Amino acid sequence: MLKDKVAVITGSSSGIGKEIAHTFAKNGAKVVVNYPFERSAAEAEAVVEEIKSNGGEAIAVMADVSNFEQAKELMKIAVDTFGALDILVNNAGITRDMLLLRMTEEEFDNVININLKGVFNCMKHATRIMMKKGGSIINMSSVVGLHGNIGQCNYSASKAGVVGMTKSAAKEFASKSLRVNAIAPGFIVSNMTDKLPEAIKENTLKGIPLNRFGNVQEVANVALFLASDLSSYVTGEVIKVDGGMAM
Ligand code: NAP
């Protein structure tokens, strides 16, 4: 479905991003596996090695998406290595959960800088390249960005911002055949959710009609749909992958 397309996936040494990297590679894409700091270099290289061992093409590139120049370099390396840029998945994200009354300025700024400004940085540099022949940008939002959540003022603001930015960019680039969509996952089993207290997990589960948490492949499947021509008439859309949680 993505034969010979070049895809940059931010934050893809683990979790949802890693699964998207594998899914895209299995479908023929040449994949840039991005990771932020040295601490994840080995994990990113392991993703690349697995893709290569399955006959795919991939490279690992270190870049902190909250850094404007590093985001620019990430896109440049993709084009220099594979000769094009067709798909960008802005997946990198962090949580720094705390009740508003106790949330520090640093906790707020860190989340906004990576989750929201990081999406701006990557879209800013990627669109200049992608608008020449079109493509697909997929931004990772969250159901929390649509409905809010206790202890997540910073995170929900960043993910709501991603929805607004997605729709604005979709309108700006539609005439260039560059589609921009968002995915809003609910509760997906990953490093991010593993660290939540059991009581919160149990309570969350009660609000999920499908009565289970989601897995990373279920998000990657929707990313594959949005990246491929199967979604050729879909832009500015936010697709929830949440087992019915935010109906
Ligand atoms: P994850 O395993 O923690 O993945 C997040 C990835 O982003 C990690 O690989 C992380 O690298 C990377 N990252 C962090 N800061 C970065 C930066 N400055 N530049 C580049 N990469 C950076 O969590 P996940 O669950 O797969 O989350 C993926 C995305 O889905 C996030 O945007 C998250 O907000 C969103 N989401 C997840 C859920 C869920 O239930 N899991 C629900 C809704 C939305 P390191 O490992 O080195 O920190």
PDB file of C-alpha atoms and ligand atoms in Angstrom:
ATOM      1  CA  MET A   1       0.000   0.000   0.000  1.00  0.00           C
ATOM      2  CA  LEU A   2       2.973   2.363   0.449  1.00  0.00           C
ATOM      3  CA  LYS A   3       5.345   0.966  -2.147  1.00  0.00           C
ATOM      4  CA  ASP A   4       8.444   3.198  -2.515  1.00  0.00           C
ATOM      5  CA  LYS A   5       6.949   6.001  -0.395  1.00  0.00           C
ATOM      6  CA  VAL A   6       9.323   7.714   2.035  1.00  0.00           C
ATOM      7  CA  ALA A   7       7.984   8.149   5.569  1.00  0.00           C
ATOM      8  CA  VAL A   8       9.337  10.059   8.565  1.00  0.00           C
ATOM      9  CA  ILE A   9       7.834   8.879  11.852  1.00  0.00           C
ATOM     10  CA  THR A  10       8.769  10.947  14.901  1.00  0.00           C
ATOM     11  CA  GLY A  11       9.310   9.181  18.203  1.00  0.00           C
ATOM     12  CA  SER A  12       9.387   5.750  16.594  1.00  0.00           C
ATOM     13  CA  SER A  13      11.878   3.860  18.744  1.00  0.00           C
ATOM     14  CA  SER A  14       9.002   2.661  20.970  1.00  0.00           C
ATOM     15  CA  GLY A  15       5.245   2.235  21.362  1.00  0.00           C
ATOM     16  CA  ILE A  16       2.802   3.419  18.718  1.00  0.00           C
ATOM     17  CA  GLY A  17       5.513   5.046  16.564  1.00  0.00           C
ATOM     18  CA  LYS A  18       7.568   1.848  16.442  1.00  0.00           C
ATOM     19  CA  GLU A  19       4.518  -0.160  15.337  1.00  0.00           C
ATOM     20  CA  ILE A  20       3.739   2.435  12.655  1.00  0.00           C
ATOM     21  CA  ALA A  21       7.348   2.165  11.415  1.00  0.00           C
ATOM     22  CA  HIS A  22       7.059  -1.630  11.109  1.00  0.00           C
ATOM     23  CA  THR A  23       3.603  -1.474   9.518  1.00  0.00           C
ATOM     24  CA  PHE A  24       4.670   1.120   6.947  1.00  0.00           C
ATOM     25  CA  ALA A  25       7.856  -0.840   6.125  1.00  0.00           C
ATOM     26  CA  LYS A  26       5.849  -4.067   5.670  1.00  0.00           C
ATOM     27  CA  ASN A  27       3.716  -2.130   3.192  1.00  0.00           C
ATOM     28  CA  GLY A  28       6.706  -1.039   1.107  1.00  0.00           C
ATOM     29  CA  ALA A  29       7.662   2.335   2.611  1.00  0.00           C
ATOM     30  CA  LYS A  30      11.222   3.504   3.198  1.00  0.00           C
ATOM     31  CA  VAL A  31      11.178   4.549   6.813  1.00  0.00           C
ATOM     32  CA  VAL A  32      13.024   7.174   8.868  1.00  0.00           C
ATOM     33  CA  VAL A  33      12.934   6.073  12.506  1.00  0.00           C
ATOM     34  CA  ASN A  34      13.305   9.206  14.636  1.00  0.00           C
ATOM     35  CA  TYR A  35      14.349   9.248  18.298  1.00  0.00           C
ATOM     36  CA  PRO A  36      15.086  12.267  20.521  1.00  0.00           C
ATOM     37  CA  PHE A  37      18.207  11.549  22.524  1.00  0.00           C
ATOM     38  CA  GLU A  38      21.122   9.119  22.825  1.00  0.00           C
ATOM     39  CA  ARG A  39      19.170   7.123  25.459  1.00  0.00           C
ATOM     40  CA  SER A  40      16.939   5.626  22.732  1.00  0.00           C
ATOM     41  CA  ALA A  41      19.600   5.102  20.046  1.00  0.00           C
ATOM     42  CA  ALA A  42      19.871   1.338  20.610  1.00  0.00           C
ATOM     43  CA  GLU A  43      16.084   0.881  20.492  1.00  0.00           C
ATOM     44  CA  ALA A  44      15.857   2.926  17.278  1.00  0.00           C
ATOM     45  CA  GLU A  45      18.679   0.908  15.681  1.00  0.00           C
ATOM     46  CA  ALA A  46      16.879  -2.310  16.692  1.00  0.00           C
ATOM     47  CA  VAL A  47      13.741  -1.123  14.847  1.00  0.00           C
ATOM     48  CA  VAL A  48      15.873  -0.359  11.766  1.00  0.00           C
ATOM     49  CA  GLU A  49      17.622  -3.740  11.925  1.00  0.00           C
ATOM     50  CA  GLU A  50      14.310  -5.614  12.193  1.00  0.00           C
ATOM     51  CA  ILE A  51      12.915  -3.725   9.197  1.00  0.00           C
ATOM     52  CA  LYS A  52      16.055  -4.505   7.182  1.00  0.00           C
ATOM     53  CA  SER A  53      16.013  -8.173   8.193  1.00  0.00           C
ATOM     54  CA  ASN A  54      12.487  -8.358   6.755  1.00  0.00           C
ATOM     55  CA  GLY A  55      13.741  -6.928   3.450  1.00  0.00           C
ATOM     56  CA  GLY A  56      12.738  -3.304   4.073  1.00  0.00           C
ATOM     57  CA  GLU A  57      14.658  -0.031   4.020  1.00  0.00           C
ATOM     58  CA  ALA A  58      15.112   2.193   7.069  1.00  0.00           C
ATOM     59  CA  ILE A  59      17.472   4.555   8.859  1.00  0.00           C
ATOM     60  CA  ALA A  60      17.518   5.910  12.405  1.00  0.00           C
ATOM     61  CA  VAL A  61      17.904   9.670  12.913  1.00  0.00           C
ATOM     62  CA  MET A  62      18.330  11.444  16.243  1.00  0.00           C
ATOM     63  CA  ALA A  63      16.390  14.724  16.465  1.00  0.00           C
ATOM     64  CA  ASP A  64      14.465  16.450  19.220  1.00  0.00           C
ATOM     65  CA  VAL A  65      11.249  17.600  17.518  1.00  0.00           C
ATOM     66  CA  SER A  66      10.930  20.545  19.907  1.00  0.00           C
ATOM     67  CA  ASN A  67      14.132  21.941  18.393  1.00  0.00           C
ATOM     68  CA  PHE A  68      13.388  23.911  15.214  1.00  0.00           C
ATOM     69  CA  GLU A  69      16.786  23.287  13.570  1.00  0.00           C
ATOM     70  CA  GLN A  70      16.875  19.588  14.472  1.00  0.00           C
ATOM     71  CA  ALA A  71      13.404  19.125  12.956  1.00  0.00           C
ATOM     72  CA  LYS A  72      14.705  20.773   9.759  1.00  0.00           C
ATOM     73  CA  GLU A  73      17.743  18.473   9.700  1.00  0.00           C
ATOM     74  CA  LEU A  74      15.478  15.414  10.183  1.00  0.00           C
ATOM     75  CA  MET A  75      13.533  16.205   6.996  1.00  0.00           C
ATOM     76  CA  LYS A  76      16.726  17.013   5.106  1.00  0.00           C
ATOM     77  CA  ILE A  77      18.294  13.667   6.036  1.00  0.00           C
ATOM     78  CA  ALA A  78      15.145  11.850   4.863  1.00  0.00           C
ATOM     79  CA  VAL A  79      15.325  13.529   1.449  1.00  0.00           C
ATOM     80  CA  ASP A  80      19.130  13.203   1.156  1.00  0.00           C
ATOM     81  CA  THR A  81      18.939   9.479   1.972  1.00  0.00           C
ATOM     82  CA  PHE A  82      15.816   8.347   0.139  1.00  0.00           C
ATOM     83  CA  GLY A  83      15.318  11.142  -2.427  1.00  0.00           C
ATOM     84  CA  ALA A  84      11.802  12.151  -1.370  1.00  0.00           C
ATOM     85  CA  LEU A  85       9.399  12.762   1.489  1.00  0.00           C
ATOM     86  CA  ASP A  86       5.833  11.498   1.039  1.00  0.00           C
ATOM     87  CA  ILE A  87       4.527  10.765   4.539  1.00  0.00           C
ATOM     88  CA  LEU A  88       5.111  12.466   7.888  1.00  0.00           C
ATOM     89  CA  VAL A  89       3.738  11.010  11.115  1.00  0.00           C
ATOM     90  CA  ASN A  90       4.016  13.443  14.019  1.00  0.00           C
ATOM     91  CA  ASN A  91       3.844  10.813  16.716  1.00  0.00           C
ATOM     92  CA  ALA A  92       6.399  12.028  19.306  1.00  0.00           C
ATOM     93  CA  GLY A  93       4.768  12.954  22.588  1.00  0.00           C
ATOM     94  CA  ILE A  94       5.207  13.052  26.351  1.00  0.00           C
ATOM     95  CA  THR A  95       3.054  13.349  29.462  1.00  0.00           C
ATOM     96  CA  ARG A  96       3.861  15.291  32.643  1.00  0.00           C
ATOM     97  CA  ASP A  97       0.592  14.717  34.514  1.00  0.00           C
ATOM     98  CA  MET A  98      -0.295  16.882  37.514  1.00  0.00           C
ATOM     99  CA  LEU A  99      -3.351  18.705  38.838  1.00  0.00           C
ATOM    100  CA  LEU A 100      -3.435  22.299  37.599  1.00  0.00           C
ATOM    101  CA  LEU A 101      -2.981  23.679  41.117  1.00  0.00           C
ATOM    102  CA  ARG A 102       0.320  21.806  41.453  1.00  0.00           C
ATOM    103  CA  MET A 103       1.530  21.833  37.862  1.00  0.00           C
ATOM    104  CA  THR A 104       4.816  23.666  37.396  1.00  0.00           C
ATOM    105  CA  GLU A 105       5.523  26.061  34.568  1.00  0.00           C
ATOM    106  CA  GLU A 106       8.233  23.652  33.409  1.00  0.00           C
ATOM    107  CA  GLU A 107       5.769  20.727  33.249  1.00  0.00           C
ATOM    108  CA  PHE A 108       3.430  22.842  31.154  1.00  0.00           C
ATOM    109  CA  ASP A 109       6.138  24.176  28.831  1.00  0.00           C
ATOM    110  CA  ASN A 110       7.835  20.793  28.254  1.00  0.00           C
ATOM    111  CA  VAL A 111       4.613  19.145  27.123  1.00  0.00           C
ATOM    112  CA  ILE A 112       3.615  22.047  24.865  1.00  0.00           C
ATOM    113  CA  ASN A 113       7.110  22.279  23.379  1.00  0.00           C
ATOM    114  CA  ILE A 114       7.265  18.609  22.364  1.00  0.00           C
ATOM    115  CA  ASN A 115       3.615  17.724  21.694  1.00  0.00           C
ATOM    116  CA  LEU A 116       2.487  20.944  20.001  1.00  0.00           C
ATOM    117  CA  LYS A 117       5.481  23.004  18.921  1.00  0.00           C
ATOM    118  CA  GLY A 118       7.157  19.775  17.782  1.00  0.00           C
ATOM    119  CA  VAL A 119       4.278  19.199  15.356  1.00  0.00           C
ATOM    120  CA  PHE A 120       4.617  22.775  14.089  1.00  0.00           C
ATOM    121  CA  ASN A 121       8.404  22.402  13.667  1.00  0.00           C
ATOM    122  CA  CYS A 122       8.104  19.179  11.687  1.00  0.00           C
ATOM    123  CA  MET A 123       5.177  20.331   9.539  1.00  0.00           C
ATOM    124  CA  LYS A 124       6.902  23.661   8.883  1.00  0.00           C
ATOM    125  CA  HIS A 125       9.967  21.974   7.400  1.00  0.00           C
ATOM    126  CA  ALA A 126       8.237  18.964   5.814  1.00  0.00           C
ATOM    127  CA  THR A 127       5.472  20.862   4.001  1.00  0.00           C
ATOM    128  CA  ARG A 128       7.962  22.923   2.004  1.00  0.00           C
ATOM    129  CA  ILE A 129       9.220  19.626   0.548  1.00  0.00           C
ATOM    130  CA  MET A 130       5.934  17.690   0.436  1.00  0.00           C
ATOM    131  CA  MET A 131       3.830  20.411  -1.230  1.00  0.00           C
ATOM    132  CA  LYS A 132       5.767  19.907  -4.475  1.00  0.00           C
ATOM    133  CA  LYS A 133       4.137  16.523  -5.207  1.00  0.00           C
ATOM    134  CA  GLY A 134       1.633  16.009  -2.405  1.00  0.00           C
ATOM    135  CA  GLY A 135       1.487  13.393   0.313  1.00  0.00           C
ATOM    136  CA  SER A 136       0.037  12.649   3.708  1.00  0.00           C
ATOM    137  CA  ILE A 137       0.695  14.109   7.165  1.00  0.00           C
ATOM    138  CA  ILE A 138      -0.687  12.327  10.213  1.00  0.00           C
ATOM    139  CA  ASN A 139      -0.645  14.057  13.594  1.00  0.00           C
ATOM    140  CA  MET A 140      -1.091  12.118  16.826  1.00  0.00           C
ATOM    141  CA  SER A 141      -3.702  13.807  19.004  1.00  0.00           C
ATOM    142  CA  SER A 142      -5.651  12.096  21.799  1.00  0.00           C
ATOM    143  CA  VAL A 143      -9.248  11.753  22.966  1.00  0.00           C
ATOM    144  CA  VAL A 144      -8.032  13.826  25.930  1.00  0.00           C
ATOM    145  CA  GLY A 145      -7.530  16.708  23.503  1.00  0.00           C
ATOM    146  CA  LEU A 146     -11.210  16.462  22.567  1.00  0.00           C
ATOM    147  CA  HIS A 147     -12.714  15.962  26.030  1.00  0.00           C
ATOM    148  CA  GLY A 148     -10.113  17.008  28.662  1.00  0.00           C
ATOM    149  CA  ASN A 149      -8.917  14.918  31.599  1.00  0.00           C
ATOM    150  CA  ILE A 150      -8.120  15.481  35.260  1.00  0.00           C
ATOM    151  CA  GLY A 151      -4.377  16.004  35.766  1.00  0.00           C
ATOM    152  CA  GLN A 152      -3.696  16.652  32.096  1.00  0.00           C
ATOM    153  CA  CYS A 153      -4.204  20.395  31.487  1.00  0.00           C
ATOM    154  CA  ASN A 154      -0.839  20.581  29.730  1.00  0.00           C
ATOM    155  CA  TYR A 155      -1.308  17.387  27.684  1.00  0.00           C
ATOM    156  CA  SER A 156      -4.953  18.014  26.729  1.00  0.00           C
ATOM    157  CA  ALA A 157      -4.099  21.585  25.654  1.00  0.00           C
ATOM    158  CA  SER A 158      -1.274  20.261  23.466  1.00  0.00           C
ATOM    159  CA  LYS A 159      -3.488  17.593  21.889  1.00  0.00           C
ATOM    160  CA  ALA A 160      -6.393  20.013  21.321  1.00  0.00           C
ATOM    161  CA  GLY A 161      -3.849  22.329  19.702  1.00  0.00           C
ATOM    162  CA  VAL A 162      -2.798  19.498  17.400  1.00  0.00           C
ATOM    163  CA  VAL A 163      -6.413  19.176  16.205  1.00  0.00           C
ATOM    164  CA  GLY A 164      -6.619  22.897  15.387  1.00  0.00           C
ATOM    165  CA  MET A 165      -3.246  22.859  13.660  1.00  0.00           C
ATOM    166  CA  THR A 166      -4.209  19.766  11.659  1.00  0.00           C
ATOM    167  CA  LYS A 167      -7.391  21.383  10.333  1.00  0.00           C
ATOM    168  CA  SER A 168      -5.661  24.689   9.502  1.00  0.00           C
ATOM    169  CA  ALA A 169      -2.827  22.923   7.683  1.00  0.00           C
ATOM    170  CA  ALA A 170      -5.336  20.674   5.870  1.00  0.00           C
ATOM    171  CA  LYS A 171      -7.028  23.807   4.503  1.00  0.00           C
ATOM    172  CA  GLU A 172      -3.714  25.484   3.600  1.00  0.00           C
ATOM    173  CA  PHE A 173      -2.294  22.512   1.687  1.00  0.00           C
ATOM    174  CA  ALA A 174      -5.373  20.849   0.164  1.00  0.00           C
ATOM    175  CA  SER A 175      -4.733  22.564  -3.181  1.00  0.00           C
ATOM    176  CA  LYS A 176      -1.275  20.918  -3.211  1.00  0.00           C
ATOM    177  CA  SER A 177      -2.702  17.381  -2.801  1.00  0.00           C
ATOM    178  CA  LEU A 178      -1.104  17.299   0.623  1.00  0.00           C
ATOM    179  CA  ARG A 179      -3.573  15.760   3.073  1.00  0.00           C
ATOM    180  CA  VAL A 180      -3.340  16.437   6.811  1.00  0.00           C
ATOM    181  CA  ASN A 181      -5.265  14.321   9.313  1.00  0.00           C
ATOM    182  CA  ALA A 182      -5.107  13.429  12.992  1.00  0.00           C
ATOM    183  CA  ILE A 183      -5.571  10.262  15.011  1.00  0.00           C
ATOM    184  CA  ALA A 184      -7.012  10.521  18.516  1.00  0.00           C
ATOM    185  CA  PRO A 185      -6.187   7.319  20.388  1.00  0.00           C
ATOM    186  CA  GLY A 186      -7.953   6.442  23.619  1.00  0.00           C
ATOM    187  CA  PHE A 187      -6.136   4.137  26.040  1.00  0.00           C
ATOM    188  CA  ILE A 188      -3.465   2.192  24.144  1.00  0.00           C
ATOM    189  CA  VAL A 189      -1.106  -0.194  25.955  1.00  0.00           C
ATOM    190  CA  SER A 190       2.396   1.366  25.710  1.00  0.00           C
ATOM    191  CA  ASN A 191       5.221   2.823  27.849  1.00  0.00           C
ATOM    192  CA  MET A 192       3.088   5.940  28.265  1.00  0.00           C
ATOM    193  CA  THR A 193       0.138   4.093  29.813  1.00  0.00           C
ATOM    194  CA  ASP A 194       2.164   1.366  31.597  1.00  0.00           C
ATOM    195  CA  LYS A 195       3.268   3.894  34.200  1.00  0.00           C
ATOM    196  CA  LEU A 196      -0.315   4.835  35.199  1.00  0.00           C
ATOM    197  CA  PRO A 197      -1.582   3.591  38.608  1.00  0.00           C
ATOM    198  CA  GLU A 198      -3.735   0.402  38.520  1.00  0.00           C
ATOM    199  CA  ALA A 199      -6.721   2.284  40.035  1.00  0.00           C
ATOM    200  CA  ILE A 200      -6.747   4.745  37.126  1.00  0.00           C
ATOM    201  CA  LYS A 201      -6.504   1.893  34.599  1.00  0.00           C
ATOM    202  CA  GLU A 202      -9.433   0.041  36.210  1.00  0.00           C
ATOM    203  CA  ASN A 203     -11.541   3.189  36.272  1.00  0.00           C
ATOM    204  CA  THR A 204     -10.693   4.002  32.635  1.00  0.00           C
ATOM    205  CA  LEU A 205     -11.630   0.478  31.532  1.00  0.00           C
ATOM    206  CA  LYS A 206     -15.157   0.952  32.903  1.00  0.00           C
ATOM    207  CA  GLY A 207     -15.664   3.777  30.378  1.00  0.00           C
ATOM    208  CA  ILE A 208     -14.606   1.785  27.312  1.00  0.00           C
ATOM    209  CA  PRO A 209     -17.590   0.173  25.510  1.00  0.00           C
ATOM    210  CA  LEU A 210     -15.382  -2.438  23.794  1.00  0.00           C
ATOM    211  CA  ASN A 211     -14.283  -3.380  27.337  1.00  0.00           C
ATOM    212  CA  ARG A 212     -10.538  -3.577  26.715  1.00  0.00           C
ATOM    213  CA  PHE A 213      -7.555  -1.327  26.123  1.00  0.00           C
ATOM    214  CA  GLY A 214      -6.309  -0.840  22.578  1.00  0.00           C
ATOM    215  CA  ASN A 215      -3.009  -2.086  21.197  1.00  0.00           C
ATOM    216  CA  VAL A 216      -0.410  -0.295  19.103  1.00  0.00           C
ATOM    217  CA  GLN A 217      -1.251  -2.273  15.950  1.00  0.00           C
ATOM    218  CA  GLU A 218      -4.819  -0.941  16.061  1.00  0.00           C
ATOM    219  CA  VAL A 219      -3.470   2.631  15.883  1.00  0.00           C
ATOM    220  CA  ALA A 220      -0.904   1.714  13.214  1.00  0.00           C
ATOM    221  CA  ASN A 221      -3.698   0.258  11.052  1.00  0.00           C
ATOM    222  CA  VAL A 222      -5.483   3.631  10.992  1.00  0.00           C
ATOM    223  CA  ALA A 223      -2.174   5.416  10.299  1.00  0.00           C
ATOM    224  CA  LEU A 224      -1.669   3.054   7.340  1.00  0.00           C
ATOM    225  CA  PHE A 225      -5.134   3.926   6.024  1.00  0.00           C
ATOM    226  CA  LEU A 226      -4.426   7.672   6.340  1.00  0.00           C
ATOM    227  CA  ALA A 227      -0.961   7.360   4.776  1.00  0.00           C
ATOM    228  CA  SER A 228      -2.202   5.352   1.792  1.00  0.00           C
ATOM    229  CA  ASP A 229      -4.370   6.170  -1.203  1.00  0.00           C
ATOM    230  CA  LEU A 230      -7.262   4.351   0.495  1.00  0.00           C
ATOM    231  CA  SER A 231      -7.909   7.697   2.217  1.00  0.00           C
ATOM    232  CA  SER A 232      -7.339   9.842  -0.894  1.00  0.00           C
ATOM    233  CA  TYR A 233     -10.511  11.921  -0.248  1.00  0.00           C
ATOM    234  CA  VAL A 234      -9.944  12.345   3.505  1.00  0.00           C
ATOM    235  CA  THR A 235      -8.311  15.517   4.847  1.00  0.00           C
ATOM    236  CA  GLY A 236      -8.738  17.647   7.974  1.00  0.00           C
ATOM    237  CA  GLU A 237     -10.250  14.632   9.752  1.00  0.00           C
ATOM    238  CA  VAL A 238      -9.685  13.406  13.309  1.00  0.00           C
ATOM    239  CA  ILE A 239     -10.162   9.648  13.654  1.00  0.00           C
ATOM    240  CA  LYS A 240     -10.679   8.306  17.166  1.00  0.00           C
ATOM    241  CA  VAL A 241      -9.173   4.883  17.928  1.00  0.00           C
ATOM    242  CA  ASP A 242     -10.596   4.416  21.394  1.00  0.00           C
ATOM    243  CA  GLY A 243     -12.943   1.421  21.614  1.00  0.00           C
ATOM    244  CA  GLY A 244     -15.885   3.836  21.802  1.00  0.00           C
ATOM    245  CA  MET A 245     -14.550   5.628  24.903  1.00  0.00           C
ATOM    246  CA  ALA A 246     -15.203   9.176  23.686  1.00  0.00           C
ATOM    247  CA  MET A 247     -18.490   8.608  21.806  1.00  0.00           C
TER     248      MET A 247
HETATM  249  P1  NAP B   1       5.784   6.219  24.019  1.00  0.00           P
HETATM  250  O1  NAP B   1       6.082   4.782  23.863  1.00  0.00           O
HETATM  251  O2  NAP B   1       6.276   6.957  25.226  1.00  0.00           O
HETATM  252  O3  NAP B   1       6.258   6.940  22.688  1.00  0.00           O
HETATM  253  C1  NAP B   1       6.561   8.293  22.601  1.00  0.00           C
HETATM  254  C2  NAP B   1       7.791   8.418  21.735  1.00  0.00           C
HETATM  255  O4  NAP B   1       8.091   9.813  21.536  1.00  0.00           O
HETATM  256  C3  NAP B   1       9.027   7.791  22.395  1.00  0.00           C
HETATM  257  O5  NAP B   1       9.709   7.002  21.452  1.00  0.00           O
HETATM  258  C4  NAP B   1       9.852   9.002  22.804  1.00  0.00           C
HETATM  259  O6  NAP B   1      11.246   8.757  22.849  1.00  0.00           O
HETATM  260  C5  NAP B   1       9.497   9.972  21.697  1.00  0.00           C
HETATM  261  N1  NAP B   1       9.817  11.348  22.059  1.00  0.00           N
HETATM  262  C6  NAP B   1       9.658  11.973  23.262  1.00  0.00           C
HETATM  263  N2  NAP B   1      10.113  13.231  23.192  1.00  0.00           N
HETATM  264  C7  NAP B   1      10.574  13.418  21.933  1.00  0.00           C
HETATM  265  C8  NAP B   1      11.175  14.513  21.248  1.00  0.00           C
HETATM  266  N3  NAP B   1      11.393  15.666  21.875  1.00  0.00           N
HETATM  267  N4  NAP B   1      11.534  14.350  19.957  1.00  0.00           N
HETATM  268  C9  NAP B   1      11.339  13.171  19.300  1.00  0.00           C
HETATM  269  N5  NAP B   1      10.771  12.094  19.907  1.00  0.00           N
HETATM  270  C10 NAP B   1      10.397  12.218  21.199  1.00  0.00           C
HETATM  271  O7  NAP B   1       4.206   6.480  24.024  1.00  0.00           O
HETATM  272  P2  NAP B   1       3.066   6.094  22.957  1.00  0.00           P
HETATM  273  O8  NAP B   1       1.913   5.668  23.738  1.00  0.00           O
HETATM  274  O9  NAP B   1       3.592   5.216  21.895  1.00  0.00           O
HETATM  275  O10 NAP B   1       2.712   7.546  22.370  1.00  0.00           O
HETATM  276  C11 NAP B   1       2.840   7.887  20.998  1.00  0.00           C
HETATM  277  C12 NAP B   1       1.928   9.067  20.707  1.00  0.00           C
HETATM  278  O11 NAP B   1       0.564   8.669  20.888  1.00  0.00           O
HETATM  279  C13 NAP B   1       2.151  10.278  21.615  1.00  0.00           C
HETATM  280  O12 NAP B   1       2.020  11.472  20.884  1.00  0.00           O
HETATM  281  C14 NAP B   1       1.014  10.155  22.609  1.00  0.00           C
HETATM  282  O13 NAP B   1       0.686  11.389  23.182  1.00  0.00           O
HETATM  283  C15 NAP B   1      -0.078   9.591  21.734  1.00  0.00           C
HETATM  284  N6  NAP B   1      -1.163   8.933  22.463  1.00  0.00           N
HETATM  285  C16 NAP B   1      -0.929   7.787  23.158  1.00  0.00           C
HETATM  286  C17 NAP B   1      -1.977   7.190  23.843  1.00  0.00           C
HETATM  287  C18 NAP B   1      -1.822   5.914  24.623  1.00  0.00           C
HETATM  288  O14 NAP B   1      -2.795   5.492  25.249  1.00  0.00           O
HETATM  289  N7  NAP B   1      -0.678   5.273  24.616  1.00  0.00           N
HETATM  290  C19 NAP B   1      -3.246   7.773  23.819  1.00  0.00           C
HETATM  291  C20 NAP B   1      -3.435   8.937  23.100  1.00  0.00           C
HETATM  292  C21 NAP B   1      -2.381   9.511  22.408  1.00  0.00           C
HETATM  293  P3  NAP B   1      11.947   8.321  24.270  1.00  0.00           P
HETATM  294  O15 NAP B   1      11.472   6.933  24.522  1.00  0.00           O
HETATM  295  O16 NAP B   1      13.377   8.441  24.035  1.00  0.00           O
HETATM  296  O17 NAP B   1      11.418   9.303  25.285  1.00  0.00           O
END
